[in-house]
Amino acid sequence: MNFLVVGGAGYIGSHMVKQLRRAGHELVVADNFSTGYRSALMGATLVELDIADAQALDRLFAAHAFDAVFHFASFIQVGESVSEPAKYYQNNLAATLTLLQAMIRADVKRFIFSSTAAVYGDPVYVPIDEDHPKAAINPYGRSKWMVEQMLEDFDRAYGLKSVCLRYFNAAGADPDGELGERHEPETHLLPLILQAASGRRESITIYGRDYDTPDGTCIRDYVHVSDLVAAHALAVDYLLDDGESTAFNLGNGQGFSVQQVIDTARRVTGKEIRVSEAPRRAGDPPRLVADPTRAQAILGWRAQFASLEQIVRHAWAWEQKHPWQ
Ligand code: UDP
């Protein structure tokens, strides 16, 4: 198959590119390097463009016959989306519309979309299944939900088939140690903990100890990046088999508190890891845990690295291998 991977130089996109190439597919990465890294491409064919540029997209689609498009290129910081919503609606919503329009002009009709558990907002119940009410509480989650709704309309009107994959907390790194998480600035829990373990950071700050959870810290469902991208590969097979447009939760169905993640990292790294405490971070629901039954039943998705220890081990290997300053 021949795929376009938009945002293939980023954290999850780069793992996808590696897995698709290993499976023998042809692909082109489109990236504007606003947050991605050239080194993460490991020699994959690159077209440097911004998906807000309709003409560049038309040239790209004219030059290749893509079987499907994977779209990983979005801004992901919840806090920033609250203070700079226009940035999120421009890139995550408007530029995605431009990409979809170019696909329709080129008659490319399969789309794998990186969505998020943030579309659900504060959970009414956990674990969260796909039918849970969609009530995003920040512009990041709303921008993703708007695209999901747009995709429903585009299927009806243009026959564009899509799978929306709602990620819970992506974590971990390539088991071969070639790729990993690298955000600038880093805001995610596990890499920050491991930076504290390696000494690149003084301590890790726990945002809120007064949640209604057993140890008072937030609970999240951490899912290994390799398992995430494996689900994308299954999702594209599903569309190639004429599957209907749909959405799937991607999580392990198991919740770990911030304190438990720190404790696991202490065990795996053998390092002390200093902790400081701060008030709750705005927009953080106390508990987000997926019900992944649907992805398991329909895609046949099974997590290979479901244990938190394993996730932390791979992320730690990456942190140690890349002590960039
Ligand atoms: N968190 C924390 N300290 C940090 C970063 C994150 O306590 O320095 C908490 C955060 O409040 C949330 C969990 O860790 O409960 C996961 O946050 P992250 O930003 O990694 O992912 P999110 O859940 O926002 O997608």
XYZ file of C-alpha atoms and ligand atoms in Angstrom:
350
model
C 0.000 0.000 0.000
C 0.957 3.619 -0.379
C 0.212 5.944 2.514
C 0.503 9.614 3.381
C 1.533 10.165 7.000
C 0.871 13.745 8.006
C 2.871 14.690 11.080
C 5.149 11.698 10.633
C 8.094 13.474 12.295
C 6.323 13.742 15.641
C 6.192 11.365 18.592
C 3.397 9.010 17.567
C 3.717 9.693 13.815
C 7.374 8.644 13.731
C 6.566 5.330 15.418
C 3.811 4.832 12.820
C 6.213 5.518 9.966
C 8.679 2.985 11.305
C 5.996 0.313 11.719
C 4.483 0.877 8.245
C 7.887 0.779 6.562
C 8.794 -2.377 8.439
C 5.555 -3.940 7.146
C 6.731 -3.172 3.613
C 4.430 -0.278 2.740
C 5.385 2.744 0.703
C 4.752 6.073 2.308
C 5.375 9.777 2.192
C 5.680 11.879 5.331
C 4.282 15.412 5.217
C 5.461 17.585 8.080
C 6.082 21.274 8.698
C 8.504 20.589 11.599
C 6.635 22.925 13.900
C 7.109 20.293 16.592
C 8.635 17.265 14.856
C 12.258 16.223 14.304
C 14.012 15.312 11.053
C 16.039 12.629 12.793
C 12.798 10.814 13.688
C 12.134 10.092 9.995
C 15.054 7.684 9.683
C 15.253 8.127 5.932
C 11.534 8.050 5.075
C 10.463 10.075 2.039
C 9.618 13.581 3.181
C 7.591 16.421 1.725
C 7.976 19.504 3.858
C 4.668 21.325 3.824
C 1.998 22.859 5.960
C -1.421 21.278 5.583
C -2.935 24.761 5.622
C -1.386 25.146 2.136
C -4.029 23.796 -0.265
C -1.835 24.177 -3.363
C 1.041 22.254 -1.811
C -1.424 19.522 -0.882
C -2.816 19.417 -4.434
C 0.724 19.007 -5.810
C 1.405 16.215 -3.332
C -1.805 14.330 -4.136
C -1.183 14.796 -7.886
C 2.247 13.181 -7.538
C 1.138 10.090 -5.586
C -1.769 7.676 -5.545
C -2.339 7.269 -1.808
C -4.541 4.478 -0.491
C -5.104 6.276 2.806
C -4.000 9.241 4.883
C -2.902 9.129 8.539
C -3.195 12.482 10.274
C -0.980 13.001 13.332
C -0.232 16.714 12.883
C -1.895 18.604 15.673
C -1.149 20.726 18.698
C -1.721 18.791 21.905
C -1.263 20.983 24.955
C -4.480 21.419 26.865
C -3.297 24.450 28.863
C -2.011 26.240 25.774
C -5.294 25.537 23.995
C -7.081 27.470 26.744
C -4.777 30.502 26.486
C -4.340 30.357 22.680
C -7.520 28.782 21.304
C -7.090 30.351 17.847
C -3.850 28.415 17.382
C -5.747 25.184 18.054
C -8.756 25.946 15.883
C -6.440 27.087 13.070
C -4.251 23.996 13.006
C -6.337 21.200 14.469
C -9.596 22.215 12.809
C -9.108 24.635 9.867
C -5.926 23.055 8.490
C -7.468 19.606 8.875
C -10.429 20.818 6.797
C -7.981 21.984 4.127
C -6.361 18.539 4.158
C -9.721 16.785 3.868
C -10.774 19.016 0.981
C -7.553 18.211 -0.870
C -8.208 14.504 -0.283
C -11.696 14.821 -1.728
C -10.383 16.710 -4.781
C -7.848 13.913 -5.303
C -10.429 11.199 -4.656
C -8.508 9.753 -1.687
C -11.239 8.400 0.550
C -9.669 6.766 3.603
C -8.607 8.754 6.654
C -7.153 7.671 10.004
C -7.538 10.479 12.501
C -5.651 10.989 15.779
C -8.379 11.936 18.188
C -8.323 12.016 21.951
C -10.053 11.022 25.170
C -10.344 14.784 25.729
C -13.464 14.690 23.505
C -15.331 13.190 26.486
C -14.585 15.949 29.017
C -15.213 15.162 32.679
C -16.285 11.513 32.688
C -19.829 10.727 33.709
C -18.739 7.113 34.197
C -15.542 5.050 33.898
C -14.317 3.077 32.108
C -15.273 5.290 29.189
C -16.752 3.627 26.120
C -17.208 5.265 22.722
C -20.850 6.145 23.443
C -19.959 8.195 26.499
C -21.280 11.791 26.134
C -18.926 14.113 24.272
C -18.488 17.216 26.382
C -14.918 18.431 25.888
C -13.885 20.979 28.499
C -11.083 22.719 26.603
C -10.373 24.003 23.067
C -8.005 21.091 22.383
C -10.723 18.505 22.994
C -13.322 20.617 21.200
C -11.116 21.024 18.115
C -10.791 17.238 17.882
C -14.486 16.622 18.437
C -15.349 19.192 15.738
C -13.184 17.262 13.266
C -14.892 14.013 14.273
C -18.294 15.581 13.572
C -17.037 17.004 10.289
C -15.879 13.526 9.300
C -19.374 12.115 9.850
C -20.768 14.764 7.510
C -18.014 14.142 4.936
C -18.774 10.438 4.867
C -22.443 11.147 4.200
C -21.794 13.774 1.533
C -18.510 12.700 -0.101
C -18.106 9.048 0.857
C -14.912 9.783 2.789
C -14.382 6.855 5.179
C -12.615 7.515 8.454
C -11.541 5.927 11.695
C -11.149 8.267 14.664
C -8.780 6.845 17.252
C -9.323 8.382 20.662
C -6.012 8.110 22.468
C -5.880 7.979 26.217
C -2.336 8.696 27.542
C 0.264 7.815 24.922
C 3.540 6.872 26.587
C 6.650 4.749 26.197
C 9.077 4.485 23.317
C 10.149 2.296 20.438
C 11.264 -1.062 21.929
C 14.339 -0.963 19.635
C 15.366 2.319 21.237
C 15.448 4.242 17.937
C 12.513 6.564 18.633
C 10.823 8.122 21.615
C 9.003 11.056 23.074
C 10.565 14.471 22.615
C 8.429 17.539 23.096
C 9.689 21.083 23.480
C 8.626 22.130 26.047
C 7.884 18.782 27.623
C 4.603 18.783 29.552
C 3.812 15.067 29.794
C 4.051 13.193 33.039
C 6.282 10.224 32.239
C 9.065 12.016 30.318
C 9.147 14.688 33.030
C 9.467 12.015 35.734
C 12.296 10.355 33.803
C 14.060 13.673 33.282
C 13.948 14.058 37.050
C 15.370 10.531 37.362
C 18.233 11.230 34.970
C 19.054 14.550 36.589
C 18.003 16.713 33.638
C 15.344 18.167 35.877
C 15.411 18.902 39.575
C 12.093 17.278 40.495
C 8.653 16.318 39.250
C 5.686 18.396 40.326
C 2.476 16.580 41.217
C -0.488 18.676 40.167
C -3.034 18.102 42.888
C -3.139 15.630 45.792
C -6.721 16.361 46.725
C -8.574 14.449 44.021
C -11.231 11.938 44.932
C -8.955 8.967 44.131
C -7.321 6.435 46.527
C -4.039 8.384 46.868
C -5.465 11.789 45.935
C -3.615 12.063 42.598
C -5.106 11.893 39.084
C -5.646 8.549 37.413
C -4.862 8.001 33.732
C -4.784 5.094 31.280
C -1.250 4.900 29.853
C -0.938 3.133 26.517
C 2.330 2.192 24.814
C 3.069 4.144 21.643
C 3.872 0.912 19.760
C 0.458 -0.465 20.686
C -1.156 2.790 19.565
C 0.411 2.641 16.129
C -0.422 -1.055 15.809
C -4.079 -0.043 16.230
C -3.684 2.445 13.355
C -2.392 -0.308 11.102
C -5.424 -2.432 12.012
C -7.706 0.570 11.439
C -6.432 1.122 7.918
C -6.889 -2.599 7.151
C -10.431 -2.227 8.457
C -11.108 0.629 6.013
C -9.421 -1.230 3.148
C -11.853 -4.089 3.924
C -14.720 -1.614 3.381
C -15.380 -0.975 7.080
C -17.807 1.802 7.958
C -16.575 5.093 9.408
C -16.278 4.805 13.170
C -14.336 5.685 16.311
C -12.347 3.591 18.785
C -10.915 4.229 22.223
C -7.260 3.324 22.564
C -6.261 2.608 26.135
C -5.463 -0.455 28.235
C -8.534 -0.190 30.432
C -6.334 0.165 33.479
C -5.813 3.325 35.481
C -2.660 4.433 37.287
C -2.350 7.438 39.544
C 0.381 10.039 39.174
C 1.860 8.680 42.426
C 1.821 5.122 41.055
C 3.627 6.247 37.901
C 6.296 7.932 40.036
C 6.642 4.829 42.218
C 6.958 2.592 39.152
C 9.595 4.912 37.673
C 11.528 4.769 40.956
C 11.506 0.972 40.802
C 12.457 0.765 37.123
C 15.192 3.403 37.226
C 16.509 2.730 40.712
C 16.654 6.518 41.147
C 15.224 8.568 43.958
C 13.143 11.076 41.863
C 12.380 14.169 43.893
C 8.778 15.278 44.061
C 7.236 18.664 44.711
C 3.581 19.502 44.912
C 1.423 22.125 43.269
C -2.285 22.857 43.013
C -4.464 21.062 40.450
C -3.793 21.866 36.809
C -6.757 23.517 35.100
C -8.868 21.160 33.014
C -7.600 17.855 34.496
C -10.406 15.360 35.163
C -9.664 13.131 38.198
C -9.909 9.819 36.364
C -9.696 8.879 32.685
C -9.768 5.178 31.900
C -10.725 3.625 28.574
C -13.047 0.801 27.839
C -11.122 -0.628 24.856
C -13.575 -3.477 24.183
C -14.686 -2.094 20.837
C -11.169 -1.847 19.346
C -10.457 -5.342 20.634
C -13.663 -6.792 19.177
C -13.750 -5.030 15.806
C -10.069 -4.421 15.034
C -8.718 -7.421 16.935
C -6.418 -5.009 18.769
C -4.410 -6.479 21.654
C -1.866 -4.428 23.543
C 1.548 -6.029 23.441
C 3.051 -3.758 26.101
C 0.164 -3.259 28.499
C 2.194 -3.212 31.708
C 3.160 0.168 33.093
C 6.580 -1.261 34.009
C 7.225 -2.104 30.374
C 6.102 1.331 29.210
C 8.380 2.999 31.754
C 11.290 0.696 30.871
C 11.173 1.654 27.182
C 10.766 5.342 27.965
C 13.715 5.144 30.393
C 15.937 3.481 27.785
C 15.112 6.372 25.423
C 15.746 9.019 28.084
C 19.117 7.494 28.853
C 20.095 7.141 25.230
C 19.292 10.747 24.396
C 20.546 13.041 27.113
C 20.027 16.153 24.949
C 20.174 19.457 26.823
N 0.928 15.685 35.744
C 1.579 16.028 36.918
N 2.757 16.695 36.813
C 3.316 17.041 35.611
C 2.641 16.688 34.425
C 1.447 16.002 34.540
O 1.111 15.744 38.031
O 4.391 17.682 35.611
C -0.338 14.928 35.833
C -1.505 15.623 35.181
O -2.151 16.455 36.102
C -2.359 14.437 34.746
C -1.350 13.320 34.474
O -0.154 13.728 35.128
O -3.196 14.028 35.794
C -1.067 13.125 32.992
O -0.778 14.374 32.428
P -0.162 14.520 30.966
O 0.094 16.000 30.743
O 0.995 13.603 30.821
O -1.298 13.989 30.007
P -2.850 14.425 29.848
O -3.616 13.556 30.813
O -2.955 15.890 30.148
O -3.138 14.089 28.437
